[in-house]
Coordinates of C-alpha atoms and ligand atoms in Angstrom, one line a residue:
M1 CA 156.5 -21.5 224.0
R2 CA 159.4 -20.6 226.3
Y3 CA 160.8 -18.3 223.7
A4 CA 157.5 -16.5 223.4
S5 CA 157.0 -16.0 227.0
N6 CA 160.5 -14.4 227.4
L7 CA 159.9 -12.2 224.6
T8 CA 156.7 -11.1 226.2
L9 CA 158.5 -10.4 229.4
A10 CA 161.2 -8.4 227.6
V11 CA 158.7 -6.4 225.6
S12 CA 156.5 -5.6 228.5
S13 CA 159.3 -4.4 230.6
A14 CA 160.6 -2.0 227.9
L15 CA 157.1 -0.8 227.5
F16 CA 156.8 -0.4 231.3
A17 CA 160.0 1.9 231.3
V18 CA 158.3 4.2 228.6
A19 CA 155.1 4.4 230.8
V20 CA 156.8 5.4 233.9
L21 CA 158.5 8.1 232.1
V22 CA 155.1 9.4 231.0
A23 CA 153.7 9.2 234.5
C24 CA 157.0 11.4 235.6
G25 CA 156.6 13.8 232.9
R26 CA 153.0 14.4 233.6
S27 CA 153.7 15.4 237.3
D28 CA 156.9 17.4 236.0
E29 CA 154.8 19.4 233.4
S30 CA 152.5 21.0 236.1
G31 CA 155.1 23.4 237.5
S32 CA 157.8 23.6 235.1
A33 CA 157.1 26.0 232.1
A34 CA 155.5 28.8 233.8
S35 CA 157.5 29.0 237.0
T36 CA 161.2 28.7 235.8
F37 CA 160.9 30.7 232.5
T38 CA 159.4 34.0 231.7
D39 CA 158.0 34.3 228.2
P40 CA 156.6 37.8 227.7
P41 CA 153.8 38.6 225.3
A42 CA 154.7 38.8 221.5
T43 CA 154.3 42.4 220.3
D44 CA 155.8 42.2 216.6
A45 CA 152.5 43.3 215.0
M46 CA 153.8 42.3 211.4
R47 CA 154.9 38.6 212.5
L48 CA 151.6 38.3 214.5
G49 CA 149.7 39.4 211.5
A50 CA 151.7 37.0 209.2
L51 CA 150.9 34.0 211.5
R52 CA 147.2 34.8 211.7
K53 CA 147.0 34.9 207.8
A54 CA 149.2 31.8 207.5
A55 CA 146.7 30.0 209.9
L56 CA 143.7 30.8 207.9
A57 CA 145.3 30.1 204.6
N58 CA 146.2 26.6 205.8
G59 CA 142.4 25.7 206.9
F60 CA 142.4 26.8 210.4
V61 CA 138.8 27.6 211.4
R62 CA 136.8 28.2 214.7
A63 CA 135.8 25.0 216.5
S64 CA 132.2 25.8 216.2
E65 CA 132.5 25.6 212.6
L66 CA 133.5 21.8 213.1
A67 CA 131.0 20.5 215.1
V68 CA 128.3 17.9 213.9
P69 CA 124.8 18.1 215.6
V70 CA 124.0 15.0 217.7
V71 CA 120.7 13.8 219.5
P72 CA 121.1 14.4 223.2
A73 CA 119.2 11.2 224.3
R74 CA 121.4 9.3 221.9
H75 CA 124.9 10.8 223.2
D76 CA 123.5 10.4 226.9
V77 CA 122.9 6.7 226.3
G78 CA 126.4 6.3 224.3
R79 CA 128.2 7.5 227.3
L80 CA 126.7 4.7 229.2
I81 CA 127.7 2.1 226.4
F82 CA 131.3 3.5 226.3
A83 CA 132.0 2.9 230.0
S84 CA 130.2 -0.5 230.2
P85 CA 132.2 -3.8 230.1
I86 CA 129.0 -5.5 228.4
M87 CA 130.7 -4.3 225.2
S88 CA 133.2 -7.1 225.4
L89 CA 132.4 -10.8 225.0
N90 CA 134.1 -11.7 228.5
G91 CA 132.2 -8.9 230.0
R92 CA 135.4 -7.5 231.6
I93 CA 136.5 -4.6 229.3
S94 CA 135.0 -1.5 228.1
C95 CA 135.9 1.3 225.6
Q96 CA 136.9 3.6 228.5
D97 CA 139.4 1.1 229.9
C98 CA 141.7 2.2 226.8
H99 CA 140.3 5.8 225.9
L100 CA 140.7 7.6 229.5
D101 CA 139.9 11.0 230.5
Q102 CA 143.0 11.5 232.6
F103 CA 145.3 10.6 229.5
G104 CA 143.5 12.9 227.1
S105 CA 141.2 10.0 225.8
A106 CA 144.2 7.8 225.4
D107 CA 145.6 5.5 227.9
G108 CA 149.3 6.8 228.7
L109 CA 150.9 3.7 227.5
P110 CA 153.1 3.0 224.6
N111 CA 151.2 -0.1 223.3
A112 CA 147.5 -0.7 224.5
I113 CA 146.6 -3.3 226.8
G114 CA 143.5 -5.3 225.8
V115 CA 141.5 -8.5 227.2
G116 CA 142.7 -9.7 230.4
G117 CA 144.2 -6.1 231.5
E118 CA 143.0 -4.6 234.7
G119 CA 143.7 -0.9 236.1
A120 CA 145.0 2.2 234.3
G121 CA 148.2 3.7 233.2
A122 CA 151.6 1.7 234.0
A123 CA 149.6 -0.5 236.7
R124 CA 147.7 -1.9 233.4
L125 CA 151.1 -3.2 232.0
H126 CA 151.7 -5.8 234.6
S127 CA 148.2 -7.0 235.0
G128 CA 148.5 -9.8 232.4
G129 CA 146.5 -8.3 229.7
R130 CA 147.1 -9.0 226.0
I131 CA 149.3 -6.3 224.2
L132 CA 147.7 -4.6 221.2
P133 CA 150.9 -3.4 219.0
R134 CA 149.7 0.1 218.6
N135 CA 149.6 3.4 220.5
V136 CA 146.0 4.2 221.6
L137 CA 144.5 7.2 219.4
P138 CA 142.8 10.0 221.3
F139 CA 139.2 11.2 220.2
W140 CA 139.6 14.8 219.8
G141 CA 137.3 16.0 216.7
R142 CA 136.8 12.3 215.4
G143 CA 133.6 12.3 213.4
S144 CA 133.3 16.0 213.4
R145 CA 132.8 17.8 210.0
G146 CA 135.3 16.5 207.5
F147 CA 136.9 14.1 209.8
D148 CA 136.5 10.8 208.1
T149 CA 139.7 8.8 208.0
F150 CA 140.1 6.6 211.0
F151 CA 142.9 4.5 212.7
W152 CA 146.7 4.9 212.1
D153 CA 146.6 3.0 208.7
G154 CA 143.5 4.5 207.7
R155 CA 141.6 1.2 207.6
V156 CA 138.1 2.7 207.7
Q157 CA 137.9 5.8 205.3
K158 CA 135.4 7.7 203.3
V159 CA 136.4 8.0 199.6
D160 CA 134.2 9.6 197.0
G161 CA 131.3 9.3 199.3
R162 CA 131.7 5.6 199.9
V163 CA 133.1 4.0 203.0
V164 CA 136.2 1.7 202.3
S165 CA 136.8 -0.6 205.3
Q166 CA 137.4 -4.6 205.8
F167 CA 133.5 -4.8 205.7
G168 CA 133.8 -4.4 201.9
V169 CA 130.5 -4.0 200.3
H170 CA 128.6 -4.9 203.6
A171 CA 129.6 -1.7 205.3
P172 CA 127.2 -1.5 208.1
S173 CA 126.8 2.4 207.6
T174 CA 127.5 5.1 205.2
D175 CA 129.0 7.3 208.2
P176 CA 132.7 6.2 208.7
M177 CA 132.7 7.2 212.4
I178 CA 129.8 4.4 213.0
V179 CA 131.8 2.0 210.8
A180 CA 135.1 2.6 213.0
A181 CA 132.9 2.1 216.2
H182 CA 132.2 -1.5 214.9
L183 CA 135.6 -2.7 215.1
P184 CA 137.1 -2.8 218.5
S185 CA 134.4 -5.2 219.9
V186 CA 135.6 -7.8 217.2
E187 CA 139.0 -7.1 217.3
V188 CA 141.1 -10.2 218.8
R189 CA 143.2 -9.3 221.8
E190 CA 141.4 -5.9 222.0
M191 CA 138.1 -6.9 223.3
V192 CA 137.8 -10.4 222.3
T193 CA 139.9 -13.3 224.1
D194 CA 142.3 -15.1 221.6
T195 CA 140.9 -18.7 221.6
P196 CA 141.6 -20.7 218.4
Q197 CA 137.9 -21.1 217.7
I198 CA 137.3 -17.2 217.7
R199 CA 140.5 -16.5 215.8
D200 CA 139.5 -19.0 213.1
G201 CA 136.0 -17.4 212.8
L202 CA 137.2 -13.7 212.9
M203 CA 140.5 -14.2 211.0
S204 CA 138.7 -15.8 207.9
E205 CA 137.3 -12.4 207.3
D206 CA 134.1 -14.1 207.9
V207 CA 131.4 -11.1 208.3
G208 CA 129.1 -13.5 209.8
A209 CA 131.3 -14.3 212.9
A210 CA 131.5 -10.5 213.6
A211 CA 127.9 -10.0 213.2
S212 CA 127.0 -12.9 215.4
I213 CA 129.4 -11.5 218.3
Q214 CA 127.6 -8.2 217.8
S215 CA 124.3 -9.5 217.9
T216 CA 124.9 -11.0 221.2
L217 CA 126.4 -8.0 222.5
A218 CA 123.3 -6.0 221.2
S219 CA 120.8 -8.3 223.2
R220 CA 122.8 -7.9 226.3
F221 CA 122.7 -4.0 226.1
A222 CA 118.9 -4.4 225.2
A223 CA 118.5 -6.6 228.3
D224 CA 120.5 -4.4 230.7
P225 CA 118.2 -2.6 233.0
A226 CA 120.3 0.6 233.1
I227 CA 120.8 0.8 229.5
G228 CA 118.1 -1.2 227.5
P229 CA 115.3 1.3 228.2
K230 CA 117.2 4.4 227.5
L231 CA 118.6 3.0 224.2
A232 CA 115.1 1.9 222.9
A233 CA 113.6 5.2 223.7
A234 CA 116.6 7.2 222.0
Y235 CA 115.8 5.2 218.8
G236 CA 111.8 4.9 219.2
L237 CA 112.1 1.1 219.1
P238 CA 110.7 -1.5 221.3
R239 CA 113.5 -3.1 223.5
D240 CA 113.4 -6.4 221.7
R241 CA 114.3 -4.8 218.2
V242 CA 117.4 -2.7 219.5
S243 CA 120.3 -4.1 217.1
F244 CA 124.1 -3.5 217.2
R245 CA 123.4 -0.5 214.5
E246 CA 121.9 1.5 217.5
V247 CA 124.8 0.5 220.0
T248 CA 127.4 2.0 217.6
D249 CA 125.3 4.9 216.5
A250 CA 124.8 6.0 220.3
L251 CA 128.8 5.4 220.8
A252 CA 129.5 7.4 217.7
S253 CA 127.1 10.2 218.9
F254 CA 128.8 10.3 222.2
I255 CA 132.5 10.3 220.9
R256 CA 131.2 13.3 218.5
F257 CA 129.8 15.2 221.1
N258 CA 132.1 14.7 224.2
F259 CA 135.3 15.0 222.4
R260 CA 134.3 17.8 220.1
I261 CA 136.8 20.5 219.5
R262 CA 136.5 23.4 221.8
P263 CA 138.0 27.0 221.3
T264 CA 141.7 26.9 222.2
R265 CA 144.1 29.8 223.0
F266 CA 145.3 29.5 219.2
E267 CA 141.7 30.3 218.0
R268 CA 141.3 33.1 220.4
F269 CA 144.5 34.5 219.0
V270 CA 143.5 34.0 215.4
H271 CA 140.0 35.1 215.6
D272 CA 139.4 37.3 218.5
G273 CA 142.6 39.3 219.0
G274 CA 144.0 37.3 221.9
S275 CA 147.7 37.1 222.7
L276 CA 150.4 34.6 222.2
S277 CA 153.8 34.6 224.2
R278 CA 156.8 35.4 222.2
R279 CA 158.0 31.8 222.1
E280 CA 154.4 30.5 221.1
M281 CA 154.4 33.1 218.3
A282 CA 158.0 32.1 217.2
G283 CA 156.7 28.3 217.1
G284 CA 153.7 29.2 215.0
V285 CA 155.8 31.1 212.7
L286 CA 158.0 28.2 212.3
F287 CA 155.0 25.6 212.1
Y288 CA 153.7 27.3 209.2
G289 CA 156.8 28.4 207.6
R290 CA 160.6 27.2 207.7
G291 CA 159.6 24.0 209.9
R292 CA 157.2 22.9 207.0
C293 CA 154.9 21.2 209.6
A294 CA 151.7 22.6 207.9
A295 CA 152.6 20.6 204.6
C296 CA 151.2 17.5 206.7
H297 CA 149.8 19.0 209.8
G298 CA 147.4 21.4 208.0
G299 CA 143.7 21.6 207.7
P300 CA 141.2 22.3 210.2
Y301 CA 142.5 19.3 212.6
F302 CA 146.3 19.9 211.9
S303 CA 146.4 16.8 209.7
D304 CA 146.1 16.4 205.9
M305 CA 144.4 12.9 206.6
K306 CA 146.8 11.4 204.3
F307 CA 149.8 9.0 204.9
H308 CA 153.2 9.8 205.5
S309 CA 156.7 8.3 206.7
V310 CA 158.5 9.7 209.7
A311 CA 161.2 7.5 211.1
F312 CA 160.1 7.3 214.8
P313 CA 161.6 4.7 216.9
Q314 CA 159.4 1.4 217.1
A315 CA 158.4 0.1 220.5
G316 CA 156.7 -3.3 221.3
F317 CA 156.1 -6.3 218.9
G318 CA 154.8 -4.0 216.2
K319 CA 151.5 -5.0 214.0
N320 CA 153.6 -7.0 211.9
G321 CA 155.7 -8.8 214.5
F322 CA 159.3 -8.8 215.5
G323 CA 159.1 -5.1 216.1
V324 CA 158.1 -4.1 212.8
D325 CA 154.9 -2.3 211.8
E326 CA 154.3 -1.7 207.9
G327 CA 151.5 0.9 208.7
R328 CA 149.3 1.6 205.7
Y329 CA 150.5 -1.4 203.9
N330 CA 148.9 -3.5 206.1
T331 CA 145.5 -2.1 204.7
T332 CA 146.2 -1.6 201.1
L333 CA 149.1 -4.1 200.5
N334 CA 150.6 -1.7 198.0
P335 CA 154.5 -1.7 198.5
K336 CA 154.3 2.1 198.4
D337 CA 152.5 2.2 201.4
R338 CA 155.0 0.5 203.6
F339 CA 155.7 2.5 206.9
L340 CA 153.1 5.1 205.9
F341 CA 150.6 6.4 208.8
R342 CA 148.0 8.8 209.0
T343 CA 149.4 12.1 209.8
P344 CA 148.1 12.6 213.5
P345 CA 145.8 15.4 214.0
L346 CA 147.4 17.9 217.0
Y347 CA 144.6 19.2 219.0
N348 CA 145.3 18.3 222.6
V349 CA 148.8 16.9 221.6
A350 CA 150.4 18.1 224.7
K351 CA 148.0 15.8 226.7
T352 CA 148.4 12.4 224.8
A353 CA 151.9 11.1 225.6
P354 CA 153.5 9.0 224.6
Y355 CA 153.9 9.6 220.8
S356 CA 153.7 7.9 217.6
H357 CA 152.1 4.8 216.2
S358 CA 154.0 2.6 218.7
G359 CA 154.2 5.2 221.5
S360 CA 157.9 5.1 221.4
V361 CA 158.6 8.8 222.2
V362 CA 157.6 10.4 225.8
R363 CA 158.3 14.1 225.3
L364 CA 156.5 16.2 222.9
E365 CA 159.9 17.9 222.0
D366 CA 161.4 14.6 221.0
A367 CA 158.3 13.7 218.8
I368 CA 159.3 17.0 216.8
V369 CA 163.1 15.9 216.6
A370 CA 161.9 12.5 215.2
H371 CA 161.1 14.1 212.1
F372 CA 164.4 15.6 211.1
D373 CA 166.9 13.7 213.5
P374 CA 165.5 10.4 214.2
L375 CA 169.0 8.8 215.1
R376 CA 169.2 11.0 218.2
L377 CA 166.4 9.1 219.8
V378 CA 167.9 5.5 219.4
D379 CA 170.9 3.8 220.6
T380 CA 171.7 1.9 217.5
R381 CA 174.4 -0.2 219.2
E382 CA 171.8 -1.6 221.6
M383 CA 169.6 -2.8 218.8
T384 CA 169.7 -6.2 217.1
V385 CA 170.6 -6.4 213.3
R386 CA 166.9 -7.1 212.8
E387 CA 166.0 -3.9 214.4
R388 CA 168.7 -1.9 212.6
S389 CA 167.6 -3.3 209.2
D390 CA 164.1 -2.3 210.0
L391 CA 165.3 1.2 210.9
Y392 CA 167.4 1.5 207.5
A393 CA 164.2 0.7 205.7
R394 CA 162.2 3.4 207.4
L395 CA 164.9 5.9 207.2
G396 CA 164.8 5.1 203.5
T397 CA 160.6 5.9 203.0
A398 CA 161.2 8.9 205.4
S399 CA 164.0 10.5 203.2
R400 CA 161.4 10.7 200.4
E401 CA 159.3 12.9 202.3
T402 CA 159.5 16.8 202.6
L403 CA 160.4 16.8 206.3
P404 CA 161.8 19.9 208.1
S405 CA 165.6 20.3 207.9
A406 CA 167.8 20.7 211.0
L407 CA 166.1 22.9 213.7
T408 CA 168.0 24.0 216.8
D409 CA 166.9 22.9 220.4
E410 CA 165.4 26.4 220.8
E411 CA 163.4 26.1 217.8
V412 CA 161.9 22.7 219.0
R413 CA 161.0 24.3 222.2
Q414 CA 159.3 27.0 220.2
L415 CA 157.3 24.7 218.2
A416 CA 156.3 22.7 221.3
A417 CA 155.1 26.1 223.1
F418 CA 153.1 26.6 219.9
L419 CA 151.4 23.0 220.0
R420 CA 150.5 23.6 223.7
T421 CA 148.4 26.3 222.6
L422 CA 146.2 23.9 220.8
S423 CA 144.8 22.3 224.0
F424 CA 141.5 22.8 225.5
Ligands
HEC1 C1 142.5 -2.7 224.4 C2 142.4 -1.0 224.3 C3 141.2 -0.5 223.7 C4 140.0 -0.7 223.9 C5 139.2 -1.4 224.9 C6 139.4 0.2 222.9 N1 140.4 0.9 222.0 FE1 139.8 2.2 220.5 N2 141.8 2.2 220.0 C7 142.6 1.3 220.6 C8 144.1 1.5 220.0 C9 145.1 0.9 220.3 C10 143.8 2.4 218.8 C11 144.6 2.7 217.6 C12 144.5 1.4 216.7 C13 145.1 1.5 215.3 O1 144.9 2.5 214.7 O2 145.5 0.7 214.8 C14 142.3 2.7 219.0 C15 141.6 3.5 218.2 C16 140.2 4.0 218.1 C17 139.5 4.7 217.1 C18 140.3 5.5 215.8 C19 140.5 7.0 216.3 C20 141.1 7.6 215.3 O3 141.8 8.7 215.4 O4 141.1 7.2 214.0 C21 138.3 4.8 217.5 C22 137.0 5.4 216.8 C23 138.3 4.1 218.6 N3 139.5 3.4 219.0 C24 136.9 3.6 219.4 C25 137.0 2.8 220.2 C26 135.6 2.3 220.8 C27 134.1 2.7 220.6 C28 135.8 1.2 221.8 C29 134.7 0.4 222.6 C30 133.8 -0.4 221.7 C31 137.3 1.3 221.9 N4 137.9 2.1 220.9 C32 137.9 0.3 222.8 C33 142.7 0.7 221.8 C34 141.4 0.4 222.4
HEC2 C1 155.8 14.8 205.7 C2 154.8 15.0 206.6 C3 155.0 15.5 207.9 C4 155.6 16.6 208.4 C5 156.3 17.7 207.5 C6 155.6 16.8 209.8 N1 154.9 15.8 210.3 FE1 154.5 15.2 212.1 N2 154.0 13.7 211.8 C7 153.7 13.0 210.6 C8 153.4 11.5 210.8 C9 153.2 10.6 209.5 C10 153.5 11.2 212.1 C11 153.2 9.9 212.8 C12 154.2 9.0 212.4 C13 154.3 7.7 213.2 O1 153.7 7.5 214.1 O2 155.1 6.7 212.7 C14 153.8 12.5 212.6 C15 153.9 12.7 214.1 C16 153.9 13.8 214.8 C17 153.8 14.2 216.2 C18 153.4 13.2 217.2 C19 151.8 13.0 217.4 C20 151.3 12.0 218.1 O3 150.0 12.1 218.5 O4 151.9 10.8 218.2 C21 153.9 15.5 216.4 C22 153.9 16.1 217.9 C23 154.4 16.1 215.4 N3 154.4 15.1 214.1 C24 154.5 17.6 215.0 C25 155.2 18.0 213.7 C26 155.8 19.2 213.8 C27 156.0 20.2 214.8 C28 156.4 19.4 212.5 C29 157.2 20.5 211.8 C30 158.3 20.8 212.4 C31 155.9 17.9 211.7 N4 155.2 17.4 212.6 C32 156.1 18.0 210.4 C33 153.9 13.7 209.4 C34 154.6 14.9 209.3

C-alpha cells in the first residue's frame, strides 16, 4: 500500500513537470516564430509544383470532401450531453473535462486524469483524480469520411464492413464512431470509480454490466429537464423510450460536426494557389520526400490508420503497468503487435502537445526527433534497469520500421513549420 502511494506520488510529479512545460510552451509560442525570424515566401515554382503533386498523390483532399452530414437537432443536443457530468455514474465528470477546446480537444496533460479529478490543465494533476495511463486523443476529423479506426491501439475499428471491438458480436452499432462513444462511460478510472464491485462486473467482460450502467445513464438524460425533451424530439421518440443508443448517436453527431476538418493554409496552397514560406515549403518537400513521413502519415488525415512503432520515451505507469505500454498487443494479443500504435493523424497537431501515446514529449520538434534519434530525448543513466530494458525492446521493434534517417536541426524546424500549416 505504502509502496503504491509513493509510486503514485512519483509518477504524478513527473507528469506535473511535463504539464508545466506544456503550459510554458503555449505562452511562448504566441510571439516567437513570427517576430524573431523572417521567413520569406517561397518562389521556387518547380519545387512548389512538385509539393502540390506529392500531396495529391498521397491522398490529400479538400476539407469539404471529408465531411459527413449530420442532423442539426442531433448535434445540438449532443453538445449538451458532451458537457454534462450526468455521463458519469458519480455525476462529477463529463467528456469535456478531458477533451477541452483550449487544448485542441485534448487536455494538455501527458496522461489523462479521470474520476475524482477537478479543474483543467496542470491544476488537474494535483486534484487527486485517477490517472489514465494514456495521452488524450484529440477529435479532429474523427468519424468523418473514411476515419474509422479509433484509439491509440485501434480497439474499435471497421474491418471489411464490420465493427471489431470489445463488444464482439454485440456491437451496439455498425458505425465505429458510435461504438467508440460507448466506451468512456464504462471505462474504470475514466468515468467510473474503481470499486471492487464495479471492477468485477466490468472486468469480467460482462456486456450486461456495461449495459446496465448505460441504461441508468440514459434514464438520467431522459429525465433531465434541459436535455431530455431535446433528445426525445431529435429522434422523434417519447421521452420514456430514449435509450443509450440515442445518447451516443447524439454525441457522435456532435463530435463529427464540431471537430470536422476545416480548410487550412496547406489546403489553400494545394488547391487555391495560396502561398507558403520558404521554410514551410522545404518542410513539405521533406515530409513527402526524403523524410519518409508520408509513408505512415499519408492519406486524407495524415495517417495510414495502421499500426507502427516509434521509440518515443514512455511517461507514467503505462497501460501494462510499471512504465510499459504494449500498445496494439493489448487489443490483438498477437506478439507481432507489441509496442505498435495507430499512426496519429496530424491536423491541428501544433495545438495538441504533449505528444505520443504517453504524452512524454512536449515540443513538436522533439516529437519529430523521436523518430530517428530517440536516445537524444532520454537520460538512460537516470532510468531504472527495468525502464532501460523496456526501451531496448521498443528500439528493437522501431528498428524494423522504415523511419526517416538522420535529419539536421534545421530540417526538423522545417518539418515543424510545415506541420503548423495543417492547423485551423
Ligand atoms: C478521463 C479523461 C477522459 C474523459 C472523461 C473522456 N475521454 Fe475520451 N479519451 C481519453 C483518452 C486518454 C483517450 C485515448 C485513450 C486510448 O486511446 O487508449 C481518449 C480517446 C477518445 C476517443 C478516440 C479518439 C481517436 O482518435 O480515436 C474518443 C472517440 C473519445 N475519447 C470520446 C470520448 C467521449 C464521447 C467521452 C464522454 C463520454 C470521453 N471521451 C471522455 C480521455 C478521456
Ligand atoms: C513508420 C511509420 C512512421 C513514419 C515514417 C513517421 N511516423 Fe510520425 N508517428 C508514427 C507513430 C506510430 C507515432 C505515434 C507513436 C507513439 O505514440 O508511440 C507517430 C507520432 C508522430 C507525431 C506525434 C503526434 C501526436 O499527436 O502525438 C508527430 C508530430 C509525427 N509523428 C510526425 C512525423 C514526421 C514529421 C515524420 C517524418 C519525419 C514522421 N512522423 C514519420 C509513425 C510514423
